[in-house]
Amino acid sequence: MGRKESPKMQKKAVYLERLGSLLEEYSKIFCVLADNVGSNQMQKTRLSLRGDAIVLMGKNTMIRKVMKAHAAEKNPDLEKFLPYVKGNVGFIFTNRDLKDIRDRILANKVGAPAKAGSIAPCDVFVPAGGTGMDPSQTSFFQALNIATKINKGQVEIVNPVHLVKKGEKVGSSEATLLTKLNINPFSYGLVVLSVYDNGSVFTPEGLDITEDDLLKKFQSGLATITAFSLGASFPTAVAVPHVIMNGYKNVLSVALATGYSFPRADKLKELLSDPAKMAALAAAAAASSAAPAAAAAAPAKEEKKEEKKEEPEEEEDFGLDLFG
């Protein structure tokens, strides 16, 4: 008879199979850092993503093993994701909109007190004002170089204090003070480290790039290429229209300066020789440019007129009520 697998080995086999099926089914993956995230908070995150995404935690060695096998057999692009499988991380699989899922992941944060020896994930400030602590504890504030005064029988902080800087270790005195003041300065939750999307791996900041941002970058690149092409006299597709227009302007200049002419140059010469037509053309151009500004200003003027009309009406009503 064959050797029966232990429950531990059976669980491991089930986990490996599940991870392989998730890699097969989903094309979008978040790698998230789970430091300082409790089981209750993790359960709430799972519930908020239910139906749209699946959260999977596990040992990095097992995850790497399955990913390497899947990359070798079916999806070589997964190799790009392997460097992120380190530390206390988990994975969230989805086929939905990445930005929406990212926002739902980050929304689930829990406030936490500052513990001595922990690294501050953000700057911590203590506001000025009453502390509720009796005057006998002023020495505690003096040890932290915090200016205080006694007001109405309690210690009052004179100015806001930058107690802990981001990235620094929280000292025991700072942690005790924050506890006494009932301040929970930190908030913890899953932190998105990287995103995998159909073979591409990028940082979560890439999800905030909009179509307008891409269009602006594209237009800026076109402008740069056009300027370079014109400056170097090197023809490109984006520079050709400018080259043609500049050439046309040069031909018109030559036609105006010499006796040479052609139909479009004749129209320009006729226009330049008649001041009345030039004035009419300039007036039309000015009117067309002023029209949008006038249209925008019209509603504002109407509102002011309505306000002015309402004032005398209110005075009349007031007078009737007063004298009956």
GROMACS .gro file of C-alpha atoms in nm:
model
  324
    1MET     CA    1   0.000   0.000   0.000
    2GLY     CA    2   0.113   0.356  -0.073
    3ARG     CA    3   0.220   0.589   0.202
    4LYS     CA    4  -0.062   0.809   0.326
    5GLU     CA    5   0.005   1.185   0.312
    6SER     CA    6  -0.008   1.380   0.637
    7PRO     CA    7  -0.274   1.654   0.680
    8LYS     CA    8   0.001   1.915   0.651
    9MET     CA    9   0.115   1.782   0.313
   10GLN     CA   10  -0.246   1.766   0.196
   11LYS     CA   11  -0.303   2.131   0.289
   12LYS     CA   12   0.015   2.226   0.107
   13ALA     CA   13  -0.096   2.043  -0.207
   14VAL     CA   14  -0.437   2.213  -0.195
   15TYR     CA   15  -0.271   2.554  -0.153
   16LEU     CA   16  -0.033   2.498  -0.446
   17GLU     CA   17  -0.320   2.384  -0.665
   18ARG     CA   18  -0.530   2.685  -0.570
   19LEU     CA   19  -0.248   2.931  -0.639
   20GLY     CA   20  -0.189   2.770  -0.979
   21SER     CA   21  -0.559   2.799  -1.069
   22LEU     CA   22  -0.564   3.167  -0.962
   23LEU     CA   23  -0.263   3.244  -1.184
   24GLU     CA   24  -0.447   3.072  -1.467
   25GLU     CA   25  -0.779   3.250  -1.413
   26TYR     CA   26  -0.672   3.607  -1.331
   27SER     CA   27  -0.460   3.841  -1.542
   28LYS     CA   28  -0.423   4.121  -1.284
   29ILE     CA   29  -0.242   4.085  -0.951
   30PHE     CA   30  -0.161   4.322  -0.664
   31CYS     CA   31   0.139   4.253  -0.442
   32VAL     CA   32   0.054   4.400  -0.099
   33LEU     CA   33   0.255   4.449   0.220
   34ALA     CA   34   0.070   4.321   0.527
   35ASP     CA   35   0.283   4.458   0.813
   36ASN     CA   36   0.084   4.549   1.126
   37VAL     CA   37  -0.240   4.416   0.973
   38GLY     CA   38  -0.442   4.197   1.209
   39SER     CA   39  -0.659   3.900   1.117
   40ASN     CA   40  -0.982   4.092   1.184
   41GLN     CA   41  -0.873   4.374   0.953
   42MET     CA   42  -0.768   4.122   0.688
   43GLN     CA   43  -1.111   3.960   0.709
   44LYS     CA   44  -1.280   4.298   0.655
   45THR     CA   45  -1.063   4.353   0.348
   46ARG     CA   46  -1.164   4.016   0.208
   47LEU     CA   47  -1.532   4.100   0.263
   48SER     CA   48  -1.500   4.439   0.092
   49LEU     CA   49  -1.344   4.274  -0.215
   50ARG     CA   50  -1.574   3.970  -0.226
   51GLY     CA   51  -1.702   3.898  -0.576
   52ASP     CA   52  -1.441   4.122  -0.742
   53ALA     CA   53  -1.105   4.005  -0.609
   54ILE     CA   54  -0.943   3.724  -0.409
   55VAL     CA   55  -0.688   3.778  -0.131
   56LEU     CA   56  -0.422   3.509  -0.090
   57MET     CA   57  -0.152   3.496   0.175
   58GLY     CA   58   0.112   3.226   0.216
   59LYS     CA   59   0.478   3.137   0.242
   60ASN     CA   60   0.698   3.314  -0.008
   61THR     CA   61   0.890   2.995  -0.090
   62MET     CA   62   0.572   2.819  -0.198
   63ILE     CA   63   0.452   3.120  -0.396
   64ARG     CA   64   0.785   3.150  -0.577
   65LYS     CA   65   0.780   2.780  -0.658
   66VAL     CA   66   0.435   2.795  -0.820
   67MET     CA   67   0.508   3.122  -1.002
   68LYS     CA   68   0.833   2.988  -1.145
   69ALA     CA   69   0.662   2.673  -1.267
   70HIS     CA   70   0.374   2.871  -1.418
   71ALA     CA   71   0.619   3.113  -1.584
   72ALA     CA   72   0.819   2.827  -1.734
   73GLU     CA   73   0.517   2.641  -1.867
   74LYS     CA   74   0.253   2.901  -1.954
   75ASN     CA   75   0.331   3.267  -1.880
   76PRO     CA   76   0.696   3.382  -1.899
   77ASP     CA   77   0.591   3.737  -1.801
   78LEU     CA   78   0.536   3.622  -1.442
   79GLU     CA   79   0.915   3.614  -1.402
   80LYS     CA   80   0.899   3.995  -1.376
   81PHE     CA   81   0.683   3.964  -1.064
   82LEU     CA   82   0.912   3.728  -0.872
   83PRO     CA   83   1.145   3.999  -0.728
   84TYR     CA   84   0.848   4.137  -0.531
   85VAL     CA   85   0.781   3.807  -0.354
   86LYS     CA   86   0.973   3.892  -0.039
   87GLY     CA   87   0.889   4.005   0.313
   88ASN     CA   88   0.545   3.992   0.469
   89VAL     CA   89   0.348   4.016   0.145
   90GLY     CA   90   0.025   3.880   0.005
   91PHE     CA   91  -0.143   3.880  -0.335
   92ILE     CA   92  -0.480   4.003  -0.455
   93PHE     CA   93  -0.609   3.856  -0.781
   94THR     CA   94  -0.871   4.031  -0.994
   95ASN     CA   95  -0.999   4.088  -1.346
   96ARG     CA   96  -1.180   4.411  -1.253
   97ASP     CA   97  -1.073   4.774  -1.282
   98LEU     CA   98  -0.736   4.804  -1.110
   99LYS     CA   99  -0.785   5.158  -0.981
  100ASP     CA  100  -1.118   5.073  -0.819
  101ILE     CA  101  -0.974   4.763  -0.648
  102ARG     CA  102  -0.666   4.959  -0.535
  103ASP     CA  103  -0.886   5.228  -0.375
  104ARG     CA  104  -1.092   4.965  -0.193
  105ILE     CA  105  -0.776   4.800  -0.062
  106LEU     CA  106  -0.636   5.127   0.073
  107ALA     CA  107  -0.968   5.239   0.221
  108ASN     CA  108  -0.956   4.969   0.488
  109LYS     CA  109  -0.722   5.124   0.745
  110VAL     CA  110  -0.730   5.101   1.123
  111GLY     CA  111  -0.596   5.360   1.368
  112ALA     CA  112  -0.321   5.239   1.599
  113PRO     CA  113  -0.124   5.380   1.894
  114ALA     CA  114   0.245   5.457   1.869
  115LYS     CA  115   0.451   5.179   2.024
  116ALA     CA  116   0.800   5.238   2.159
  117GLY     CA  117   1.063   5.112   1.918
  118SER     CA  118   0.835   5.108   1.611
  119ILE     CA  119   0.922   5.303   1.296
  120ALA     CA  120   0.691   5.598   1.237
  121PRO     CA  121   0.514   5.565   0.898
  122CYS     CA  122   0.424   5.935   0.908
  123ASP     CA  123   0.504   6.257   1.091
  124VAL     CA  124   0.337   6.293   1.431
  125PHE     CA  125   0.224   6.632   1.561
  126VAL     CA  126   0.079   6.717   1.901
  127PRO     CA  127  -0.161   7.012   1.878
  128ALA     CA  128  -0.148   7.312   2.109
  129GLY     CA  129  -0.410   7.336   2.381
  130GLY     CA  130  -0.526   7.166   2.699
  131THR     CA  131  -0.405   6.816   2.776
  132GLY     CA  132  -0.632   6.722   3.069
  133MET     CA  133  -0.322   6.637   3.273
  134ASP     CA  134  -0.267   6.786   3.620
  135PRO     CA  135   0.017   7.033   3.690
  136SER     CA  136   0.228   6.770   3.869
  137GLN     CA  137   0.317   6.620   3.530
  138THR     CA  138   0.488   6.929   3.384
  139SER     CA  139   0.828   6.760   3.431
  140PHE     CA  140   0.721   6.497   3.181
  141PHE     CA  141   0.678   6.765   2.914
  142GLN     CA  142   1.002   6.936   3.011
  143ALA     CA  143   1.191   6.612   2.943
  144LEU     CA  144   1.060   6.627   2.586
  145ASN     CA  145   1.138   7.002   2.551
  146ILE     CA  146   0.770   7.087   2.508
  147ALA     CA  147   0.671   7.436   2.623
  148THR     CA  148   0.369   7.431   2.855
  149LYS     CA  149   0.174   7.649   3.093
  150ILE     CA  150  -0.085   7.590   3.363
  151ASN     CA  151  -0.432   7.700   3.267
  152LYS     CA  152  -0.750   7.625   3.467
  153GLY     CA  153  -0.577   7.358   3.671
  154GLN     CA  154  -0.437   7.157   3.379
  155VAL     CA  155  -0.123   7.149   3.168
  156GLU     CA  156  -0.164   7.330   2.838
  157ILE     CA  157   0.075   7.296   2.542
  158VAL     CA  158   0.171   7.642   2.418
  159ASN     CA  159   0.263   7.562   2.055
  160PRO     CA  160   0.206   7.265   1.821
  161VAL     CA  161   0.490   7.014   1.854
  162HIS     CA  162   0.648   6.798   1.582
  163LEU     CA  163   0.692   6.503   1.815
  164VAL     CA  164   0.809   6.223   1.582
  165LYS     CA  165   0.942   6.246   1.227
  166LYS     CA  166   0.855   5.999   0.955
  167GLY     CA  167   1.101   5.710   0.939
  168GLU     CA  168   1.232   5.762   1.294
  169LYS     CA  169   1.196   5.522   1.585
  170VAL     CA  170   0.931   5.612   1.839
  171GLY     CA  171   1.089   5.663   2.182
  172SER     CA  172   0.934   5.540   2.506
  173SER     CA  173   0.865   5.897   2.627
  174GLU     CA  174   0.695   5.994   2.302
  175ALA     CA  175   0.484   5.677   2.306
  176THR     CA  176   0.382   5.738   2.669
  177LEU     CA  177   0.286   6.100   2.596
  178LEU     CA  178   0.071   6.003   2.296
  179THR     CA  179  -0.101   5.737   2.509
  180LYS     CA  180  -0.170   5.988   2.788
  181LEU     CA  181  -0.316   6.231   2.533
  182ASN     CA  182  -0.524   5.950   2.380
  183ILE     CA  183  -0.373   6.008   2.035
  184ASN     CA  184  -0.353   5.720   1.786
  185PRO     CA  185  -0.125   5.879   1.525
  186PHE     CA  186  -0.074   5.583   1.294
  187SER     CA  187  -0.309   5.397   1.067
  188TYR     CA  188  -0.227   5.057   0.925
  189GLY     CA  189  -0.363   4.860   0.634
  190LEU     CA  190  -0.250   4.672   0.326
  191VAL     CA  191   0.003   4.870   0.123
  192VAL     CA  192   0.016   4.810  -0.253
  193LEU     CA  193   0.380   4.753  -0.354
  194SER     CA  194   0.344   4.660  -0.721
  195VAL     CA  195   0.087   4.575  -0.985
  196TYR     CA  196   0.090   4.303  -1.250
  197ASP     CA  197  -0.138   4.360  -1.548
  198ASN     CA  198  -0.130   4.119  -1.844
  199GLY     CA  199   0.248   4.087  -1.846
  200SER     CA  200   0.334   4.443  -1.737
  201VAL     CA  201   0.465   4.518  -1.387
  202PHE     CA  202   0.452   4.874  -1.252
  203THR     CA  203   0.420   5.073  -0.929
  204PRO     CA  204   0.073   5.166  -0.796
  205GLU     CA  205   0.132   5.531  -0.888
  206GLY     CA  206   0.085   5.427  -1.250
  207LEU     CA  207  -0.285   5.371  -1.180
  208ASP     CA  208  -0.332   5.745  -1.120
  209ILE     CA  209  -0.226   5.834  -1.475
  210THR     CA  210  -0.533   5.945  -1.673
  211GLU     CA  211  -0.596   5.960  -2.048
  212ASP     CA  212  -0.553   6.339  -2.031
  213ASP     CA  213  -0.207   6.294  -1.878
  214LEU     CA  214  -0.109   6.055  -2.159
  215LEU     CA  215  -0.245   6.295  -2.421
  216LYS     CA  216  -0.046   6.585  -2.275
  217LYS     CA  217   0.272   6.377  -2.274
  218PHE     CA  218   0.208   6.271  -2.633
  219GLN     CA  219   0.148   6.628  -2.745
  220SER     CA  220   0.461   6.744  -2.564
  221GLY     CA  221   0.662   6.474  -2.740
  222LEU     CA  222   0.521   6.574  -3.079
  223ALA     CA  223   0.609   6.937  -3.014
  224THR     CA  224   0.967   6.840  -2.923
  225ILE     CA  225   1.008   6.623  -3.234
  226THR     CA  226   0.863   6.899  -3.453
  227ALA     CA  227   1.100   7.161  -3.311
  228PHE     CA  228   1.399   6.930  -3.353
  229SER     CA  229   1.302   6.841  -3.711
  230LEU     CA  230   1.256   7.205  -3.812
  231GLY     CA  231   1.578   7.313  -3.641
  232ALA     CA  232   1.783   7.034  -3.802
  233SER     CA  233   1.605   7.057  -4.143
  234PHE     CA  234   1.525   6.687  -4.107
  235PRO     CA  235   1.183   6.595  -4.250
  236THR     CA  236   0.942   6.398  -4.032
  237ALA     CA  237   0.567   6.337  -4.056
  238VAL     CA  238   0.487   6.589  -3.779
  239ALA     CA  239   0.714   6.857  -3.929
  240VAL     CA  240   0.590   6.833  -4.290
  241PRO     CA  241   0.278   7.055  -4.238
  242HIS     CA  242   0.496   7.327  -4.083
  243VAL     CA  243   0.749   7.299  -4.366
  244ILE     CA  244   0.473   7.333  -4.627
  245MET     CA  245   0.320   7.634  -4.447
  246ASN     CA  246   0.657   7.805  -4.411
  247GLY     CA  247   0.730   7.741  -4.779
  248TYR     CA  248   0.391   7.884  -4.875
  249LYS     CA  249   0.462   8.198  -4.668
  250ASN     CA  250   0.798   8.238  -4.843
  251VAL     CA  251   0.636   8.209  -5.185
  252LEU     CA  252   0.377   8.472  -5.089
  253SER     CA  253   0.654   8.703  -4.968
  254VAL     CA  254   0.837   8.666  -5.298
  255ALA     CA  255   0.514   8.732  -5.492
  256LEU     CA  256   0.445   9.048  -5.293
  257ALA     CA  257   0.801   9.177  -5.332
  258THR     CA  258   0.826   9.105  -5.705
  259GLY     CA  259   0.604   9.107  -6.009
  260TYR     CA  260   0.552   8.734  -5.998
  261SER     CA  261   0.198   8.630  -5.914
  262PHE     CA  262  -0.044   8.339  -5.888
  263PRO     CA  263  -0.417   8.320  -5.798
  264ARG     CA  264  -0.380   8.310  -5.416
  265ALA     CA  265  -0.116   8.583  -5.425
  266ASP     CA  266  -0.351   8.799  -5.635
  267LYS     CA  267  -0.617   8.774  -5.362
  268LEU     CA  268  -0.366   8.881  -5.099
  269LYS     CA  269  -0.241   9.172  -5.313
  270GLU     CA  270  -0.600   9.286  -5.369
  271LEU     CA  271  -0.667   9.275  -4.996
  272LEU     CA  272  -0.351   9.469  -4.910
  273SER     CA  273  -0.425   9.735  -5.171
  274ASP     CA  274  -0.772   9.808  -5.025
  275PRO     CA  275  -0.755   9.957  -4.670
  276ALA     CA  276  -1.134   9.928  -4.630
  277LYS     CA  277  -1.125   9.551  -4.680
  278MET     CA  278  -0.832   9.520  -4.440
  279ALA     CA  279  -1.023   9.717  -4.174
  280ALA     CA  280  -1.335   9.504  -4.224
  281LEU     CA  281  -1.128   9.184  -4.194
  282ALA     CA  282  -0.960   9.308  -3.874
  283ALA     CA  283  -1.296   9.408  -3.726
  284ALA     CA  284  -1.444   9.063  -3.802
  285ALA     CA  285  -1.148   8.891  -3.641
  286ALA     CA  286  -1.180   9.109  -3.329
  287ALA     CA  287  -1.554   9.044  -3.307
  288SER     CA  288  -1.510   8.667  -3.336
  289SER     CA  289  -1.250   8.665  -3.057
  290ALA     CA  290  -1.459   8.890  -2.831
  291ALA     CA  291  -1.780   8.688  -2.872
  292PRO     CA  292  -1.688   8.407  -2.629
  293ALA     CA  293  -1.579   8.656  -2.362
  294ALA     CA  294  -1.903   8.850  -2.400
  295ALA     CA  295  -2.108   8.531  -2.377
  296ALA     CA  296  -1.929   8.434  -2.056
  297ALA     CA  297  -1.977   8.780  -1.904
  298ALA     CA  298  -2.349   8.801  -1.993
  299PRO     CA  299  -2.479   8.566  -1.718
  300ALA     CA  300  -2.281   8.757  -1.456
  301LYS     CA  301  -2.433   9.089  -1.568
  302GLU     CA  302  -2.784   8.941  -1.563
  303GLU     CA  303  -2.730   8.817  -1.207
  304LYS     CA  304  -2.619   9.164  -1.096
  305LYS     CA  305  -2.925   9.322  -1.261
  306GLU     CA  306  -3.156   9.076  -1.085
  307GLU     CA  307  -2.995   9.156  -0.752
  308LYS     CA  308  -3.042   9.528  -0.810
  309LYS     CA  309  -3.408   9.475  -0.903
  310GLU     CA  310  -3.477   9.271  -0.593
  311GLU     CA  311  -3.352   9.540  -0.353
  312PRO     CA  312  -3.626   9.800  -0.416
  313GLU     CA  313  -3.893   9.528  -0.398
  314GLU     CA  314  -3.777   9.436  -0.051
  315GLU     CA  315  -3.790   9.805   0.053
  316GLU     CA  316  -4.148   9.840  -0.073
  317ASP     CA  317  -4.264   9.531   0.118
  318PHE     CA  318  -4.090   9.660   0.429
  319GLY     CA  319  -4.265   9.995   0.402
  320LEU     CA  320  -4.612   9.841   0.361
  321ASP     CA  321  -4.569   9.615   0.661
  322LEU     CA  322  -4.445   9.902   0.877
  323PHE     CA  323  -4.717  10.160   0.805
  324GLY     CA  324  -4.999   9.922   0.718
   0.00000   0.00000   0.00000
